[in-house]
XYZ file of C-alpha atoms in Angstrom:
374
model
C 112.962 61.512 100.897
C 111.402 62.794 104.044
C 114.499 62.392 105.884
C 116.586 64.128 103.209
C 114.406 67.131 103.217
C 114.624 67.439 106.945
C 118.256 67.659 106.640
C 118.234 70.086 103.907
C 115.958 72.545 105.908
C 118.279 72.420 108.938
C 120.993 73.118 106.438
C 119.449 76.417 105.151
C 118.943 77.493 108.878
C 121.779 75.998 110.941
C 124.767 74.782 109.338
C 127.786 76.196 107.748
C 128.203 76.786 103.907
C 130.338 73.542 103.842
C 127.671 71.464 105.365
C 125.045 73.040 102.810
C 127.317 71.895 100.000
C 127.182 68.246 101.113
C 123.634 67.763 100.519
C 122.838 69.973 97.768
C 123.714 70.317 94.103
C 125.719 73.422 93.125
C 125.256 75.091 89.865
C 127.283 78.340 89.174
C 126.348 80.987 91.760
C 123.674 78.957 93.616
C 123.470 75.996 95.800
C 120.325 74.208 94.962
C 117.657 71.953 97.086
C 114.135 71.391 97.808
C 111.595 72.587 100.190
C 108.572 70.358 101.269
C 106.372 69.620 98.305
C 102.977 71.422 97.966
C 100.522 68.781 99.719
C 98.735 67.827 96.263
C 99.093 64.822 94.250
C 99.929 66.555 90.995
C 100.674 70.180 91.964
C 99.481 73.280 90.179
C 100.482 75.442 87.332
C 99.739 79.164 87.301
C 99.502 79.616 91.135
C 99.968 82.911 92.824
C 103.189 82.800 94.978
C 104.644 85.269 97.253
C 105.552 86.070 100.886
C 103.560 87.647 103.801
C 104.234 87.617 107.411
C 107.551 86.075 106.757
C 105.797 83.001 105.454
C 105.861 81.415 101.933
C 102.349 81.481 100.415
C 101.075 79.527 97.294
C 97.336 80.254 96.211
C 95.206 79.057 93.448
C 96.324 77.882 90.194
C 95.108 74.833 87.911
C 95.864 71.124 87.217
C 94.120 68.035 85.885
C 92.737 66.301 88.882
C 93.057 62.870 87.252
C 96.541 63.499 86.153
C 95.633 63.531 82.592
C 96.058 65.904 79.758
C 93.806 67.649 77.143
C 94.742 65.155 74.643
C 93.406 62.308 76.758
C 90.185 64.276 77.341
C 90.975 65.429 80.953
C 89.399 68.742 82.093
C 91.349 71.515 83.592
C 90.252 72.387 87.217
C 91.118 75.673 89.123
C 92.020 75.762 92.883
C 91.105 78.455 95.649
C 93.096 77.006 98.122
C 95.902 79.106 99.910
C 98.833 77.040 101.167
C 101.256 78.653 103.841
C 104.906 77.315 104.801
C 105.707 79.109 108.133
C 109.339 78.115 107.921
C 111.695 76.109 105.818
C 111.700 73.129 108.235
C 107.806 73.292 108.516
C 104.944 71.863 106.950
C 102.583 73.360 104.515
C 98.948 74.010 105.575
C 95.816 75.187 104.074
C 95.274 78.590 105.681
C 92.457 79.830 103.736
C 90.760 80.218 100.308
C 90.711 82.851 97.565
C 87.386 84.449 96.942
C 87.166 82.473 93.967
C 89.287 79.579 92.384
C 91.827 81.590 90.170
C 95.139 81.002 88.472
C 97.548 82.675 85.812
C 97.559 86.069 87.130
C 100.261 88.283 88.370
C 101.914 87.953 91.919
C 103.376 90.749 93.701
C 105.024 90.716 97.216
C 105.095 94.342 98.630
C 105.643 95.240 102.233
C 103.620 92.877 104.443
C 101.264 92.017 101.684
C 101.013 89.318 98.950
C 98.863 90.611 95.976
C 97.135 88.397 93.569
C 96.223 90.421 90.345
C 93.826 89.207 87.277
C 93.994 85.598 86.384
C 91.467 83.156 84.921
C 89.161 80.221 85.859
C 86.565 78.108 84.063
C 84.400 81.215 83.862
C 86.794 83.596 82.063
C 89.455 86.130 82.859
C 89.276 88.364 85.985
C 90.021 91.956 86.777
C 90.036 91.540 90.573
C 92.986 92.270 92.659
C 93.181 90.628 96.189
C 95.653 91.734 98.675
C 96.354 88.730 101.120
C 97.701 89.486 104.724
C 99.171 86.528 106.714
C 99.309 87.423 110.324
C 98.937 85.721 113.820
C 98.758 82.456 111.781
C 95.643 83.461 109.828
C 94.811 84.833 106.384
C 92.943 88.046 105.784
C 92.072 89.264 102.303
C 91.268 92.812 101.155
C 90.167 94.222 97.680
C 92.419 96.779 95.786
C 90.916 98.558 92.809
C 90.137 96.458 89.662
C 92.313 96.341 86.647
C 91.149 98.160 83.552
C 90.076 94.903 81.971
C 90.312 91.254 82.748
C 93.483 89.735 81.849
C 95.532 86.476 82.457
C 98.945 85.064 81.308
C 100.629 88.398 82.066
C 103.661 89.322 83.642
C 104.896 92.098 85.817
C 107.113 93.208 88.841
C 106.999 95.806 91.615
C 109.339 98.910 91.356
C 109.497 100.599 94.744
C 105.726 101.012 95.334
C 104.563 100.916 91.764
C 103.303 97.654 90.233
C 103.888 97.417 86.450
C 101.926 94.806 84.432
C 102.736 93.930 80.825
C 100.897 91.854 78.153
C 98.737 88.941 78.535
C 95.377 87.724 77.169
C 92.103 89.658 77.532
C 89.854 86.741 77.262
C 90.255 82.886 76.849
C 88.920 83.137 73.248
C 91.187 86.005 72.082
C 92.970 85.533 68.885
C 95.562 88.051 69.733
C 97.627 88.985 72.690
C 97.130 92.060 74.761
C 99.066 95.172 74.042
C 98.656 96.710 77.452
C 101.219 98.236 80.095
C 99.467 99.187 83.245
C 100.845 100.789 86.480
C 99.292 101.098 90.084
C 101.047 103.016 92.754
C 100.442 101.037 96.108
C 101.244 103.991 98.212
C 98.526 106.320 96.450
C 95.387 107.528 98.401
C 91.756 108.418 97.423
C 91.135 109.209 93.727
C 94.721 108.716 92.770
C 94.472 104.926 93.891
C 93.544 103.746 90.339
C 95.327 101.626 87.658
C 96.967 103.849 85.065
C 97.291 102.735 81.279
C 100.761 103.742 80.075
C 102.504 103.555 76.609
C 103.604 100.140 75.556
C 106.786 98.918 74.264
C 108.007 99.419 70.624
C 107.416 95.720 69.615
C 104.853 93.008 69.172
C 102.192 92.543 71.913
C 102.855 89.265 73.967
C 101.724 87.185 76.781
C 103.745 84.969 79.191
C 106.674 87.367 79.104
C 109.187 87.729 81.874
C 109.639 90.987 83.695
C 112.496 92.316 85.971
C 113.502 95.442 87.655
C 116.595 97.182 88.352
C 117.004 100.753 90.235
C 114.561 102.663 88.602
C 114.006 100.673 85.442
C 111.480 97.948 84.375
C 112.560 95.306 81.991
C 110.409 93.093 79.723
C 111.944 89.795 78.004
C 110.550 87.420 75.390
C 107.082 86.132 75.559
C 104.676 84.760 72.961
C 102.406 86.461 70.398
C 99.533 84.518 68.664
C 99.320 84.093 64.877
C 96.767 82.369 62.760
C 97.971 79.291 61.100
C 96.763 78.018 57.691
C 94.304 75.715 59.241
C 92.479 78.659 60.770
C 93.673 78.020 64.234
C 96.179 79.761 66.395
C 99.800 79.141 66.934
C 102.446 80.832 69.352
C 105.066 82.893 67.935
C 107.966 82.641 70.342
C 109.755 85.954 70.775
C 113.288 86.846 71.705
C 113.211 90.495 71.863
C 113.803 92.730 75.125
C 113.029 96.125 76.261
C 113.456 98.533 79.324
C 111.259 101.242 80.578
C 111.694 104.171 83.037
C 109.261 106.769 83.960
C 111.770 109.384 83.050
C 112.951 108.080 79.590
C 109.991 105.845 78.497
C 110.909 102.399 76.482
C 114.093 101.552 74.797
C 114.840 98.294 72.932
C 117.828 96.334 74.437
C 119.723 93.172 73.206
C 117.583 90.150 72.148
C 117.780 87.039 74.119
C 119.731 84.050 72.500
C 116.430 82.179 72.700
C 112.810 82.476 73.824
C 111.934 81.918 77.649
C 108.218 81.921 77.510
C 106.424 81.525 80.761
C 109.789 81.417 82.554
C 109.515 82.058 86.406
C 109.085 85.863 87.060
C 110.422 88.310 88.109
C 113.984 87.990 86.902
C 116.629 87.844 89.618
C 118.279 91.048 90.313
C 121.970 90.139 91.181
C 123.311 93.398 92.801
C 121.981 95.788 90.286
C 124.275 94.474 87.787
C 122.432 91.827 85.907
C 118.999 90.045 85.593
C 118.942 86.176 85.704
C 116.084 84.347 83.913
C 115.676 80.475 85.031
C 114.722 78.151 82.332
C 111.463 78.833 80.080
C 109.918 77.494 77.139
C 112.072 78.087 73.915
C 109.201 76.875 71.647
C 111.330 74.222 69.783
C 109.093 71.231 70.760
C 105.912 73.024 71.143
C 104.547 71.723 67.864
C 105.265 68.228 68.971
C 103.770 68.330 72.501
C 100.692 66.331 71.731
C 102.787 63.684 70.050
C 105.585 63.341 72.446
C 103.149 63.422 75.523
C 104.834 61.670 78.371
C 108.167 61.574 76.292
C 108.427 65.037 76.319
C 111.963 65.883 77.767
C 110.769 68.916 79.733
C 111.546 72.765 79.440
C 114.895 74.547 79.255
C 117.140 74.432 82.477
C 119.671 77.090 81.495
C 120.114 80.258 83.414
C 120.375 83.353 81.158
C 121.823 86.527 82.380
C 121.471 89.907 81.149
C 124.425 92.286 81.886
C 122.837 95.716 82.127
C 126.078 97.759 81.696
C 127.228 95.578 78.691
C 123.931 95.147 77.098
C 124.904 91.447 76.573
C 123.625 87.941 77.316
C 125.299 84.873 78.649
C 124.716 81.487 80.141
C 125.216 81.470 83.964
C 124.620 77.720 84.969
C 121.547 75.513 85.121
C 118.422 75.130 87.220
C 118.305 72.108 89.544
C 117.260 69.128 87.450
C 117.012 65.391 88.385
C 115.346 62.992 86.016
C 114.687 59.438 87.556
C 114.144 56.483 85.314
C 110.513 56.287 85.886
C 110.067 60.054 84.742
C 107.657 59.109 81.892
C 105.169 57.302 84.147
C 105.961 58.966 87.469
C 106.940 62.465 86.720
C 106.682 63.666 90.388
C 109.394 61.440 91.355
C 111.822 63.657 89.475
C 112.934 67.273 89.852
C 112.444 69.302 86.798
C 112.849 73.148 85.999
C 109.159 74.379 85.685
C 107.338 77.219 83.865
C 104.121 79.146 84.592
C 105.389 79.721 88.164
C 106.905 82.670 90.215
C 110.248 83.258 91.566
C 109.921 84.351 95.203
C 112.491 85.802 97.335
C 112.093 84.325 100.955
C 114.578 84.632 103.758
C 117.449 85.516 101.351
C 116.824 82.538 99.056
C 115.178 82.097 95.613
C 112.027 79.791 95.680
C 110.221 78.503 92.571
C 107.112 76.713 93.836
C 105.319 74.244 91.604
C 104.654 75.201 88.118
C 104.238 72.981 84.766
C 107.330 70.653 84.112
C 106.095 69.387 80.698
C 103.059 70.056 78.685
C 100.042 69.355 80.933
C 102.258 67.964 83.731
C 102.404 69.957 87.041
C 104.660 69.332 89.931
C 104.119 69.832 93.649
C 107.859 70.166 94.245
C 109.352 73.393 95.444
C 112.964 74.195 94.316
C 114.968 76.439 96.417
C 118.251 78.242 95.323
C 120.738 79.758 97.839
C 123.006 82.376 96.348
C 126.670 81.690 97.130
C 128.363 84.272 99.226
C-alpha cells in the first residue's frame, strides 16, 4: 500500500493524465485516488479541515480510542492535534495543537488562513473562532470574534470575504435544532468586526446540512431536524428541501433533492458556476437500524448528486471512490468508504475528503482525493 500511495502522489504532480488513469479509479468527471492516511489508528469524525500555507491541515475531531461504539459502552474522545501535510508526496506531521480539544464545527479556508468555528467537546458546545496560519513550517493561532452563541453540527461557506453559517445544535442536550443564520465579514474592521444575525430560510430548522456558494448566492441543502418520538426520546427527521440566499434578494426555495444527504462533506463543489455537486451523505434509510446492524452496516451513500443552477434540477453525476474489502466488518480501515461529517477541501486544484465517519461510530484515517478531468 505504501508503494502504491507513493506512485499515486507522483502521478498527481509529475505524470500525464494517461498515467494518472492507470492507477486510479475514474468515476464521471473525476479521477479518484488516496493521499497518505492521517496517522491515527482509527481516524476522526468532525475534524476541521482546510488549507493554509499551501498545506493541507486537519485539526481536532473525535473518535472512540478503543475502536468501540456507544452501544458497546465506549466513550467518545475529542482531539486537539493539528495535522499538516505539506505536499501530496509527503508525510503527515503533528504541527501543533488547538487551544482546546474540539470537533464538529465549521471549517473555512480564506486567503492564507484556515478558520475553525464553533464545535463541541466533552464540556459542551463552543462559541470560539480560531484562525490558523501555517507559515515557515509552524502553526500560529489567533482569535476572531466569538459567535453569537455556542454551536456545533452546523454548516456554512465563505462567499468572497463573508462567512455564512447555517443551522446546527446550540447545546448537546437540545431537543430542537438551531434556527440560525449568521454572517461575518472577514474584511471588516473595528466595531463592524462582529457576527450578524440574519433572517433564516423559509423551512424547518436543521443541523448537518450542506452549504455551497456560486457567484453571489449561498445555497443550503438537506440536513436533519429533531422530533420527539412516542418513547419520549428524539429522532432525526431527514430533510430533502433546499434554499438559496443572496444579500440582494433574500431567501428563495429551490428544487428539493431526490434524497437526504445529511452530514455529507461541505461545501458543495462549484463546477464552473453551472452546478453544485454533493458527495454521498446519509439518507437516513438505515438510521433506525444502526445499533442493530453494527459492523454489518453497509456504509453511507456513494452517489454524487448535482444541482443544475440554471435548470433548477437534480441529477446523479457518478459515484465517490468506494473499495470495500472482504474483511470490512472486522477491519473497516482496510477498505475505502465514502465518509460523512467531514469537509471537502480544495487543495492544489483537487478535491480532498479527509477522514470522517464511514458507518455509524466507525471513523477512518483515509484521505480520498478527486482530480477533476480536463
